[in-house]
CSV table of C-alpha atoms and ligand atoms in Angstrom, one decimal:
chain,number,residue,atom,x,y,z
N,269,UNK,CA,0.0,0.0,0.0
N,270,UNK,CA,3.0,2.2,0.6
N,271,UNK,CA,3.6,2.9,-3.1
N,272,UNK,CA,-0.1,4.0,-3.5
N,273,UNK,CA,-0.2,7.3,-5.3
N,274,UNK,CA,-2.6,10.2,-4.5
N,275,UNK,CA,-3.9,12.8,-7.0
N,276,UNK,CA,-1.0,15.0,-7.8
N,277,UNK,CA,-2.8,18.3,-7.8
N,278,UNK,CA,-6.0,19.9,-6.3
N,279,UNK,CA,-7.3,20.8,-9.7
N,280,UNK,CA,-6.8,17.3,-11.0
N,281,UNK,CA,-8.6,15.9,-8.0
N,282,UNK,CA,-11.6,18.2,-8.4
N,283,UNK,CA,-11.8,17.6,-12.1
N,284,UNK,CA,-11.6,13.9,-11.8
N,285,UNK,CA,-14.2,13.7,-9.1
N,286,UNK,CA,-16.5,16.1,-11.0
N,287,UNK,CA,-15.9,14.0,-14.0
N,288,UNK,CA,-17.3,11.0,-12.2
N,289,UNK,CA,-20.4,13.0,-11.3
N,290,UNK,CA,-20.9,14.6,-14.7
N,291,UNK,CA,-22.3,12.0,-17.1
N,292,UNK,CA,-25.4,10.7,-18.7
N,293,UNK,CA,-27.2,11.6,-15.5
N,294,UNK,CA,-26.7,15.3,-16.3
N,295,UNK,CA,-27.1,15.4,-20.0
N,296,UNK,CA,-29.6,12.6,-20.6
N,297,UNK,CA,-31.5,12.0,-17.3
N,298,UNK,CA,-31.7,15.4,-15.8
N,299,UNK,CA,-33.4,17.2,-18.7
N,300,UNK,CA,-35.8,14.3,-19.0
N,301,UNK,CA,-36.8,14.5,-15.4
N,302,UNK,CA,-36.9,18.3,-15.5
N,303,UNK,CA,-39.1,18.1,-18.6
N,304,UNK,CA,-41.5,15.7,-17.1
N,305,UNK,CA,-41.7,17.5,-13.7
N,306,UNK,CA,-42.4,21.0,-14.8
N,307,UNK,CA,-38.9,22.6,-15.5
N,308,UNK,CA,-38.1,25.4,-13.1
N,309,UNK,CA,-39.9,24.0,-10.1
N,310,UNK,CA,-38.0,20.7,-10.4
N,311,UNK,CA,-34.7,22.6,-10.7
N,312,UNK,CA,-35.3,24.5,-7.5
N,313,UNK,CA,-36.2,21.4,-5.6
N,314,UNK,CA,-33.3,19.6,-7.1
N,315,UNK,CA,-30.8,22.2,-5.8
N,316,UNK,CA,-32.3,21.9,-2.3
N,317,UNK,CA,-31.9,18.1,-2.4
N,318,UNK,CA,-28.3,18.5,-3.5
N,319,UNK,CA,-27.5,20.7,-0.5
N,320,UNK,CA,-29.5,18.9,2.1
N,321,UNK,CA,-28.8,15.3,1.1
N,322,UNK,CA,-26.2,15.2,-1.7
N,323,UNK,CA,-23.5,17.2,-0.1
N,324,UNK,CA,-23.6,15.4,3.3
N,325,UNK,CA,-23.5,12.0,1.6
N,326,UNK,CA,-20.6,13.1,-0.6
N,327,UNK,CA,-18.7,14.2,2.5
N,328,UNK,CA,-19.6,11.0,4.3
N,329,UNK,CA,-18.0,8.9,1.5
N,330,UNK,CA,-15.0,11.2,1.3
N,331,UNK,CA,-14.5,10.8,5.0
N,332,UNK,CA,-14.5,7.0,4.8
N,333,UNK,CA,-12.2,6.9,1.8
N,334,UNK,CA,-9.7,9.4,2.9
N,335,UNK,CA,-9.4,8.1,6.5
N,336,UNK,CA,-8.9,4.5,5.4
N,337,UNK,CA,-6.7,5.4,2.4
N,338,UNK,CA,-7.6,2.2,0.6
N,339,UNK,CA,-10.2,0.8,-1.8
N,340,UNK,CA,-13.9,0.9,-0.7
N,341,UNK,CA,-14.2,-2.7,0.5
N,342,UNK,CA,-11.0,-2.5,2.6
N,343,UNK,CA,-11.9,0.9,3.9
N,344,UNK,CA,-14.9,-0.3,5.8
N,345,UNK,CA,-13.0,-3.3,7.1
N,346,UNK,CA,-10.3,-0.9,8.4
N,347,UNK,CA,-12.8,1.4,10.1
N,348,UNK,CA,-14.9,-1.2,12.0
N,349,UNK,CA,-14.7,-4.6,13.5
N,350,UNK,CA,-18.5,-5.2,13.1
N,351,UNK,CA,-19.2,-8.0,10.6
N,352,UNK,CA,-22.3,-6.3,9.4
N,353,UNK,CA,-20.8,-2.9,8.7
N,354,UNK,CA,-17.8,-4.4,7.0
N,355,UNK,CA,-20.1,-5.5,4.1
N,356,UNK,CA,-21.0,-1.9,3.2
N,357,UNK,CA,-17.8,-1.5,1.2
N,358,UNK,CA,-18.3,-4.7,-0.7
N,359,UNK,CA,-21.8,-3.7,-1.5
N,360,UNK,CA,-20.4,-0.5,-3.0
N,361,UNK,CA,-18.0,-2.4,-5.2
N,362,UNK,CA,-20.7,-4.8,-6.4
N,363,UNK,CA,-23.1,-1.8,-7.1
N,364,UNK,CA,-20.4,0.0,-9.1
N,365,UNK,CA,-19.7,-3.1,-11.2
N,366,UNK,CA,-23.4,-3.8,-11.9
N,367,UNK,CA,-24.0,-0.1,-12.9
N,368,UNK,CA,-21.0,-0.3,-15.2
N,369,UNK,CA,-22.5,-3.3,-17.0
N,370,UNK,CA,-25.5,-1.3,-18.3
N,371,UNK,CA,-23.9,2.2,-18.3
N,372,UNK,CA,-21.4,0.9,-20.9
N,373,UNK,CA,-24.3,0.0,-23.2
N,374,UNK,CA,-25.7,3.6,-23.3
N,375,UNK,CA,-22.1,4.9,-23.4
N,376,UNK,CA,-21.8,2.8,-26.6
N,377,UNK,CA,-24.9,4.4,-28.1
N,378,UNK,CA,-23.4,7.9,-27.5
N,379,UNK,CA,-20.4,6.8,-29.6
N,380,UNK,CA,-22.6,5.5,-32.4
N,381,UNK,CA,-24.5,8.7,-32.5
N,382,UNK,CA,-21.3,10.7,-32.6
N,383,UNK,CA,-20.2,8.7,-35.6
N,384,UNK,CA,-23.6,9.0,-37.2
N,385,UNK,CA,-23.6,12.8,-36.7
N,386,UNK,CA,-20.1,13.1,-38.3
N,387,UNK,CA,-21.3,11.0,-41.3
N,388,UNK,CA,-24.4,13.1,-41.9
N,389,UNK,CA,-23.0,16.4,-43.4
N,390,UNK,CA,-25.5,18.7,-45.2
N,391,UNK,CA,-25.5,18.4,-48.9
N,392,UNK,CA,-24.6,21.7,-50.5
N,393,UNK,CA,-26.5,24.4,-48.6
N,394,UNK,CA,-29.5,22.2,-48.0
N,395,UNK,CA,-30.6,20.9,-44.7
N,396,UNK,CA,-31.2,17.2,-45.2
N,397,UNK,CA,-33.8,16.8,-42.4
N,398,UNK,CA,-34.6,13.2,-42.0
N,399,UNK,CA,-37.5,13.8,-39.6
N,400,UNK,CA,-38.6,12.3,-36.3
N,401,UNK,CA,-39.8,9.0,-37.9
N,402,UNK,CA,-36.4,8.4,-39.4
N,403,UNK,CA,-34.7,8.7,-36.0
N,404,UNK,CA,-37.2,6.5,-34.2
N,405,UNK,CA,-36.5,3.9,-36.8
N,406,UNK,CA,-32.8,4.4,-36.6
N,407,UNK,CA,-32.8,4.1,-32.8
N,408,UNK,CA,-34.9,0.9,-32.9
N,409,UNK,CA,-32.9,-0.8,-35.6
N,410,UNK,CA,-29.6,0.2,-34.1
N,411,UNK,CA,-30.3,-0.9,-30.6
N,412,UNK,CA,-31.9,-4.1,-31.7
N,413,UNK,CA,-28.9,-5.0,-33.9
N,414,UNK,CA,-26.7,-7.8,-32.5
N,415,UNK,CA,-23.4,-6.4,-33.8
N,416,UNK,CA,-23.1,-2.7,-33.9
N,417,UNK,CA,-24.0,-2.0,-30.2
N,418,UNK,CA,-21.7,-4.8,-29.2
N,419,UNK,CA,-18.8,-3.2,-31.1
N,420,UNK,CA,-19.6,0.1,-29.5
N,421,UNK,CA,-19.5,-1.5,-26.0
N,422,UNK,CA,-16.2,-3.0,-26.8
N,423,UNK,CA,-14.7,0.3,-28.1
N,424,UNK,CA,-15.9,2.3,-25.1
N,425,UNK,CA,-14.6,-0.3,-22.7
N,426,UNK,CA,-11.2,-0.3,-24.4
N,427,UNK,CA,-11.0,3.5,-24.0
N,428,UNK,CA,-11.8,3.2,-20.3
N,429,UNK,CA,-9.4,0.3,-20.0
N,430,UNK,CA,-6.5,2.2,-21.4
N,431,UNK,CA,-7.0,5.1,-19.1
N,432,UNK,CA,-7.5,3.0,-15.9
N,433,UNK,CA,-4.6,0.7,-16.5
N,434,UNK,CA,-2.2,3.8,-16.4
N,435,UNK,CA,-3.1,4.4,-12.8
N,436,UNK,CA,-4.4,7.4,-10.8
N,437,UNK,CA,-2.0,10.1,-11.8
N,438,UNK,CA,-1.1,9.3,-15.4
N,439,UNK,CA,-4.5,7.8,-16.2
N,440,UNK,CA,-7.5,9.2,-14.3
N,441,UNK,CA,-6.0,12.6,-13.4
N,442,UNK,CA,-4.3,13.3,-16.7
N,443,UNK,CA,-7.3,12.4,-18.8
N,444,UNK,CA,-9.7,14.3,-16.6
N,445,UNK,CA,-7.6,17.4,-16.9
N,446,UNK,CA,-7.8,17.0,-20.6
N,447,UNK,CA,-11.4,16.0,-21.0
N,448,UNK,CA,-13.2,18.2,-18.5
N,449,UNK,CA,-12.0,21.5,-19.9
N,450,UNK,CA,-13.0,20.3,-23.4
N,451,UNK,CA,-16.4,19.4,-22.0
N,452,UNK,CA,-16.9,22.9,-20.5
N,453,UNK,CA,-15.9,24.6,-23.8
N,454,UNK,CA,-18.4,22.4,-25.7
N,455,UNK,CA,-21.1,23.2,-23.1
N,456,UNK,CA,-20.5,26.9,-23.4
N,457,UNK,CA,-20.5,26.9,-27.2
N,458,UNK,CA,-23.6,24.8,-27.3
N,459,UNK,CA,-25.4,27.0,-24.7
N,460,UNK,CA,-24.6,30.2,-26.7
N,461,UNK,CA,-25.8,28.6,-29.9
N,462,UNK,CA,-29.1,27.6,-28.3
N,463,UNK,CA,-29.9,31.2,-27.7
N,464,UNK,CA,-30.1,31.6,-31.5
N,465,UNK,CA,-32.7,28.9,-31.9
N,466,UNK,CA,-36.3,29.9,-32.7
N,467,UNK,CA,-37.6,28.3,-29.5
N,468,UNK,CA,-35.1,29.9,-27.2
N,469,UNK,CA,-37.5,32.2,-25.4
N,470,UNK,CA,-40.0,29.5,-24.8
N,471,UNK,CA,-37.4,26.9,-23.8
N,472,UNK,CA,-35.7,29.3,-21.3
N,473,UNK,CA,-39.0,30.4,-19.8
N,474,UNK,CA,-39.9,26.7,-19.2
N,475,UNK,CA,-36.6,26.2,-17.5
N,476,UNK,CA,-36.4,29.3,-15.3
N,477,UNK,CA,-40.0,30.4,-14.5
N,478,UNK,CA,-41.1,28.2,-11.6
N,479,UNK,CA,-44.8,27.3,-11.3
N,480,UNK,CA,-45.3,26.0,-7.8
N,481,UNK,CA,-48.8,24.7,-8.6
N,482,UNK,CA,-46.9,21.8,-10.3
N,483,UNK,CA,-45.1,20.9,-7.1
N,484,UNK,CA,-46.0,17.4,-5.9
N,485,UNK,CA,-44.5,14.8,-3.6
N,486,UNK,CA,-43.4,12.9,-6.7
N,487,UNK,CA,-41.4,15.9,-7.9
N,488,UNK,CA,-39.5,15.8,-4.6
N,489,UNK,CA,-38.9,12.1,-4.8
N,490,UNK,CA,-37.7,12.3,-8.4
N,491,UNK,CA,-35.3,15.1,-7.5
N,492,UNK,CA,-33.9,13.1,-4.6
N,493,UNK,CA,-33.4,10.0,-6.8
N,494,UNK,CA,-31.8,12.1,-9.5
N,495,UNK,CA,-29.4,13.8,-7.0
N,496,UNK,CA,-28.3,10.3,-5.9
N,497,UNK,CA,-27.5,9.0,-9.3
N,498,UNK,CA,-26.0,12.3,-10.7
N,499,UNK,CA,-23.6,12.8,-7.8
N,500,UNK,CA,-22.3,9.2,-8.0
N,501,UNK,CA,-23.4,8.5,-4.4
N,502,UNK,CA,-23.2,5.0,-2.9
N,503,UNK,CA,-21.4,3.3,-5.7
N,504,UNK,CA,-18.0,3.3,-4.1
N,505,UNK,CA,-16.6,5.9,-6.6
N,506,UNK,CA,-16.4,8.9,-4.3
N,507,UNK,CA,-15.0,6.7,-1.5
N,508,UNK,CA,-12.4,5.3,-3.8
N,509,UNK,CA,-11.4,8.6,-5.3
N,510,UNK,CA,-11.2,10.2,-1.8
N,511,UNK,CA,-8.7,7.5,-0.9
N,512,UNK,CA,-6.4,9.3,-3.3
N,513,UNK,CA,-7.0,12.7,-1.6
N,514,UNK,CA,-4.3,14.3,0.4
N,515,UNK,CA,-4.8,15.1,4.1
N,516,UNK,CA,-4.9,18.8,3.4
N,517,UNK,CA,-7.9,18.5,1.1
N,518,UNK,CA,-10.9,20.3,2.6
N,519,UNK,CA,-13.6,17.7,2.1
N,520,UNK,CA,-16.6,19.9,2.5
N,521,UNK,CA,-15.3,22.5,0.1
N,522,UNK,CA,-14.5,19.8,-2.4
N,523,UNK,CA,-18.0,18.3,-2.0
N,524,UNK,CA,-19.5,21.8,-2.8
N,525,UNK,CA,-17.2,22.2,-5.8
N,526,UNK,CA,-18.1,18.8,-7.2
N,527,UNK,CA,-21.8,19.2,-6.6
N,528,UNK,CA,-21.7,22.8,-7.9
N,529,UNK,CA,-20.1,21.7,-11.2
N,530,UNK,CA,-22.4,18.8,-11.5
N,531,UNK,CA,-25.5,20.9,-11.1
N,532,UNK,CA,-24.2,23.6,-13.4
N,533,UNK,CA,-23.6,21.1,-16.1
N,534,UNK,CA,-27.1,19.6,-15.7
N,535,UNK,CA,-28.7,23.1,-16.0
N,536,UNK,CA,-26.5,24.0,-19.0
N,537,UNK,CA,-27.5,20.7,-20.7
N,538,UNK,CA,-31.1,21.7,-20.2
N,539,UNK,CA,-30.4,25.2,-21.6
N,540,UNK,CA,-29.1,23.4,-24.7
N,541,UNK,CA,-31.9,20.9,-25.0
N,542,UNK,CA,-35.1,22.8,-24.3
N,543,UNK,CA,-34.8,25.7,-26.8
N,544,UNK,CA,-34.1,23.0,-29.4
N,545,UNK,CA,-37.1,21.0,-28.2
N,546,UNK,CA,-39.4,24.0,-28.3
N,547,UNK,CA,-38.0,25.0,-31.7
N,548,UNK,CA,-39.1,21.7,-33.1
N,549,UNK,CA,-42.4,21.7,-31.3
N,550,UNK,CA,-41.7,18.6,-29.3
N,551,UNK,CA,-43.2,18.1,-25.9
N,552,UNK,CA,-40.6,18.7,-23.2
N,553,UNK,CA,-41.7,15.5,-21.4
N,554,UNK,CA,-40.8,13.3,-24.3
N,555,UNK,CA,-39.1,10.9,-21.9
N,556,UNK,CA,-35.8,9.0,-22.1
N,557,UNK,CA,-35.9,8.9,-25.9
N,558,UNK,CA,-35.4,12.6,-25.9
N,559,UNK,CA,-31.6,12.5,-26.5
N,560,UNK,CA,-31.5,9.5,-28.9
N,561,UNK,CA,-34.8,10.0,-30.8
N,562,UNK,CA,-36.0,13.5,-30.6
N,563,UNK,CA,-32.8,15.5,-30.5
N,564,UNK,CA,-31.0,14.3,-33.6
N,565,UNK,CA,-33.9,15.4,-35.7
N,566,UNK,CA,-34.2,18.6,-33.8
N,567,UNK,CA,-30.6,19.5,-34.3
N,568,UNK,CA,-30.9,18.9,-38.0
N,569,UNK,CA,-33.4,21.7,-38.3
N,570,UNK,CA,-32.3,23.9,-35.4
N,571,UNK,CA,-30.6,26.5,-37.5
N,572,UNK,CA,-32.9,26.4,-40.5
N,573,UNK,CA,-31.0,28.3,-43.2
N,574,UNK,CA,-27.5,27.4,-41.8
N,575,UNK,CA,-27.3,23.6,-42.2
N,576,UNK,CA,-23.6,23.6,-41.4
N,577,UNK,CA,-24.3,25.2,-38.0
N,578,UNK,CA,-26.8,22.4,-37.3
N,579,UNK,CA,-24.2,19.8,-38.4
N,580,UNK,CA,-21.6,21.3,-36.1
N,581,UNK,CA,-24.0,21.5,-33.2
N,582,UNK,CA,-25.0,17.9,-33.4
N,583,UNK,CA,-21.4,16.7,-33.6
N,584,UNK,CA,-20.5,18.8,-30.6
N,585,UNK,CA,-23.4,17.6,-28.6
N,586,UNK,CA,-22.7,13.9,-29.1
N,587,UNK,CA,-19.0,14.5,-28.5
N,588,UNK,CA,-20.0,16.2,-25.3
N,589,UNK,CA,-22.0,13.1,-24.3
N,590,UNK,CA,-19.1,10.8,-25.1
N,591,UNK,CA,-16.7,12.8,-23.0
N,592,UNK,CA,-19.1,13.1,-20.0
N,593,UNK,CA,-19.8,9.4,-20.2
N,594,UNK,CA,-16.2,8.4,-20.4
N,595,UNK,CA,-15.2,10.3,-17.3
N,596,UNK,CA,-18.0,8.6,-15.4
N,597,UNK,CA,-17.2,5.2,-16.7
N,598,UNK,CA,-13.6,5.4,-15.7
N,599,UNK,CA,-14.6,6.3,-12.1
N,600,UNK,CA,-16.8,3.2,-12.0
N,601,UNK,CA,-14.0,1.1,-13.5
N,602,UNK,CA,-11.6,2.3,-10.8
N,603,UNK,CA,-13.8,0.9,-8.0
N,604,UNK,CA,-13.5,-2.8,-8.7
N,605,UNK,CA,-10.0,-2.4,-10.1
N,606,UNK,CA,-8.7,-0.8,-6.9
N,607,UNK,CA,-10.5,-3.5,-4.9
N,608,UNK,CA,-8.9,-6.4,-6.9
N,609,UNK,CA,-5.5,-5.0,-7.1
N,610,UNK,CA,-5.3,-4.1,-3.4
N,611,UNK,CA,-7.2,-6.9,-1.7
N,612,UNK,CA,-6.0,-9.7,-3.9
N,613,UNK,CA,-2.5,-8.3,-4.5
N,614,UNK,CA,-2.8,-8.3,-8.2
N,615,UNK,CA,-0.9,-6.0,-10.6
N,616,UNK,CA,-3.0,-3.1,-11.8
N,617,UNK,CA,-2.9,-4.4,-15.4
N,618,UNK,CA,-4.3,-7.8,-14.3
N,619,UNK,CA,-7.0,-6.2,-12.1
N,620,UNK,CA,-8.0,-3.8,-14.9
N,621,UNK,CA,-8.2,-6.6,-17.4
N,622,UNK,CA,-10.4,-8.7,-15.2
N,623,UNK,CA,-12.8,-5.9,-14.7
N,624,UNK,CA,-12.8,-4.9,-18.4
N,625,UNK,CA,-13.4,-8.4,-19.6
N,626,UNK,CA,-16.1,-9.2,-17.1
N,627,UNK,CA,-18.0,-6.0,-17.9
N,628,UNK,CA,-17.7,-6.5,-21.6
N,629,UNK,CA,-19.2,-10.0,-21.2
N,630,UNK,CA,-22.1,-9.0,-19.1
N,631,UNK,CA,-22.5,-5.6,-20.9
N,632,UNK,CA,-22.9,-7.4,-24.2
N,633,UNK,CA,-25.7,-9.5,-22.7
N,634,UNK,CA,-27.4,-6.3,-21.4
N,635,UNK,CA,-26.9,-4.8,-24.9
N,636,UNK,CA,-28.4,-7.8,-26.6
N,637,UNK,CA,-31.5,-7.5,-24.4
N,638,UNK,CA,-32.6,-4.6,-26.7
N,639,UNK,CA,-32.6,-7.1,-29.6
N,640,UNK,CA,-32.0,-10.8,-29.8
N,641,UNK,CA,-32.5,-11.3,-26.1
N,642,UNK,CA,-35.5,-9.0,-25.8
N,643,UNK,CA,-37.8,-11.8,-24.8
N,644,UNK,CA,-35.8,-12.7,-21.7
N,645,UNK,CA,-37.8,-11.0,-19.1
N,646,UNK,CA,-38.3,-11.0,-15.4
N,647,UNK,CA,-41.2,-9.0,-13.9
N,648,UNK,CA,-41.7,-7.5,-17.3
N,649,UNK,CA,-38.2,-6.0,-17.4
N,650,UNK,CA,-35.5,-7.0,-19.9
N,651,UNK,CA,-32.0,-7.8,-18.7
N,652,UNK,CA,-30.9,-4.2,-19.1
N,653,UNK,CA,-33.9,-3.0,-17.2
N,654,UNK,CA,-33.3,-5.5,-14.4
N,655,UNK,CA,-29.7,-4.3,-14.0
N,656,UNK,CA,-30.9,-0.7,-13.9
N,657,UNK,CA,-33.7,-1.5,-11.5
N,658,UNK,CA,-31.7,-3.6,-9.1
N,659,UNK,CA,-28.9,-1.2,-8.9
N,660,UNK,CA,-30.7,2.2,-8.9
N,661,UNK,CA,-33.8,1.3,-6.9
N,662,UNK,CA,-32.3,-1.2,-4.5
N,663,UNK,CA,-28.5,-1.4,-4.2
N,664,UNK,CA,-27.9,2.3,-4.4
N,665,UNK,CA,-30.5,3.2,-1.9
N,666,UNK,CA,-29.5,0.4,0.6
N,667,UNK,CA,-25.8,1.4,0.1
N,668,UNK,CA,-26.7,5.1,0.7
N,669,UNK,CA,-28.6,4.2,3.9
N,670,UNK,CA,-25.7,2.1,5.2
N,671,UNK,CA,-23.1,4.8,4.5
N,672,UNK,CA,-25.2,7.5,6.1
N,673,UNK,CA,-25.9,5.5,9.2
N,674,UNK,CA,-22.3,4.3,9.4
N,675,UNK,CA,-20.8,7.7,9.2
N,676,UNK,CA,-23.5,9.4,11.3
N,677,UNK,CA,-23.7,6.8,14.1
N,678,UNK,CA,-21.0,4.3,14.0
N,679,UNK,CA,-17.7,5.7,12.8
N,680,UNK,CA,-15.3,6.7,15.5
N,681,UNK,CA,-16.2,10.3,16.4
N,682,UNK,CA,-12.6,11.6,16.7
N,683,UNK,CA,-11.7,10.1,13.4
N,684,UNK,CA,-14.7,11.6,11.7
N,685,UNK,CA,-14.1,15.0,13.1
N,686,UNK,CA,-10.5,14.8,12.0
N,687,UNK,CA,-11.6,14.1,8.5
N,688,UNK,CA,-14.3,16.8,8.5
N,689,UNK,CA,-12.0,19.4,9.8
N,690,UNK,CA,-9.1,18.2,7.7
N,691,UNK,CA,-7.0,17.6,10.8
N,692,UNK,CA,-7.8,20.9,12.5
N,693,UNK,CA,-7.7,23.2,9.5
N,694,UNK,CA,-11.4,23.8,9.4
N,695,UNK,CA,-13.4,24.9,12.5
N,696,UNK,CA,-15.6,22.1,13.7
N,697,UNK,CA,-18.6,24.4,14.1
N,698,UNK,CA,-18.6,25.0,10.3
N,699,UNK,CA,-19.0,21.4,9.5
N,700,UNK,CA,-21.2,20.1,12.3
N,701,UNK,CA,-24.4,20.6,10.3
N,702,UNK,CA,-23.2,17.8,8.0
N,703,UNK,CA,-23.2,15.3,10.9
N,704,UNK,CA,-26.7,16.4,12.0
N,705,UNK,CA,-28.1,15.9,8.5
N,706,UNK,CA,-26.4,12.5,8.2
N,707,UNK,CA,-27.8,11.4,11.5
N,708,UNK,CA,-31.3,12.8,11.6
N,709,UNK,CA,-32.3,13.7,8.1
N,710,UNK,CA,-30.7,11.5,5.4
N,711,UNK,CA,-31.7,8.1,6.8
N,712,UNK,CA,-35.4,9.1,6.8
N,713,UNK,CA,-35.2,10.6,3.3
N,714,UNK,CA,-33.4,7.6,1.9
N,715,UNK,CA,-36.2,5.4,3.3
N,716,UNK,CA,-38.7,7.5,1.4
N,717,UNK,CA,-36.8,7.1,-1.8
N,718,UNK,CA,-36.6,3.3,-1.3
N,719,UNK,CA,-40.3,3.0,-0.6
N,720,UNK,CA,-41.2,5.0,-3.7
N,721,UNK,CA,-38.7,3.0,-5.8
N,722,UNK,CA,-40.4,-0.3,-4.9
N,723,UNK,CA,-43.8,1.3,-5.5
N,724,UNK,CA,-45.0,1.4,-1.9
N,725,UNK,CA,-45.6,5.2,-1.8
S,960,PFF,N1,-23.0,10.3,-12.0
S,960,PFF,C1,-22.9,9.7,-13.3
S,960,PFF,C2,-23.9,10.4,-14.2
S,960,PFF,O1,-24.5,11.3,-13.7
S,960,PFF,O2,-24.1,9.9,-15.3
S,960,PFF,C3,-23.2,8.2,-13.3
S,960,PFF,C4,-22.4,7.5,-12.3
S,960,PFF,C5,-21.0,7.6,-12.4
S,960,PFF,C6,-23.0,6.8,-11.4
S,960,PFF,C7,-20.3,6.9,-11.4
S,960,PFF,C8,-22.3,6.2,-10.5
S,960,PFF,C9,-20.9,6.2,-10.5
S,960,PFF,F1,-20.3,5.6,-9.5
């Protein structure tokens, strides 16, 4: 463990951790949820959930990871002798691995759409709008094909593999420092371009003018669930990354920075998507197909008389998705890799390879469940849906509850306060509120999310 490397710079650390958080959850899932739940009202509730639940949970994971300075599974073993609590870390590793198996499938789609966008230049000065029907057909035939999505899964996994195998500093940190700034530049260019779309006024009003008559209990539950997924909570990622933080890192400040970047990206993604959606006259609650069915057609026509602008925007948008997805996937990849290499004393190369191969094998099965294996169903869910349901409705929530209760009630107080105050550098009174929320608020809220996920409320 002595030759274990930490992140080399604060910037690299923040960008890598924000890279884990920023992903499909921000660019795909957040606008869908915001669209379905009334736009501005959802965004306000979401920000409250991030502060009251997200940030305390991020800090809790950071505290466990940094104080143990080892992978998630070993971290809990180091911090407690209780047989029960020691399983929390293993559950995180398992959840991370399971999420990776289906996350890589959608990651592959983003790559395919990027290639498709590049290969669809306008002809002369004409916009070659293929229309919504074409994209619905494309999506269905692409995802149900046996080979193309499989190849995309493979390529994406290889990208992640080559970053992870290089280790924390020359792999994760170096690539995050390259990819995250590119992602921000793309976001800014796309946001600015969306102001020029014909539906800009309507789209922005939908996003920023709250209508509290739309506020229901399910808006709050949806915002809580979204915060969990988007901030990468309870999957071992934050805990694993924090094990590479130095002792001088201020955990609370880092949690605010990561959550702030994550929320900003989600809102910027909505600023890009909704003007486009309103320009094309599509309902903002079009659902998960928004990014893969509605948007390609929308981008084709977004700039009417300037087909090359539409062409450039759609390439940039899908490149943005690829970057965001890749930085999240590598953080998921790191969780089981660190576990195998440290707990089973394997070389990093061997550990990474085992994770990559196992995820490809299971990921391909998840991918095939959109086509040849579509009929394999349990409780009306295909294999992909089962992975999604088990991880996001059950494992995530159980993991989140365990982490909250462990850090709030069980972890050694002195050790926890040392972490929260960064060994005396931050006054305790400034961080106590986090402990209160972890003890008294988060467990109750997580129980609500769980009950709603399994359909009991
Ligand atoms: N937070 C990522 C997103 O919003 O897409 C997804 C994710 C990454 C979930 C890493 C979990 C994780 F450990």
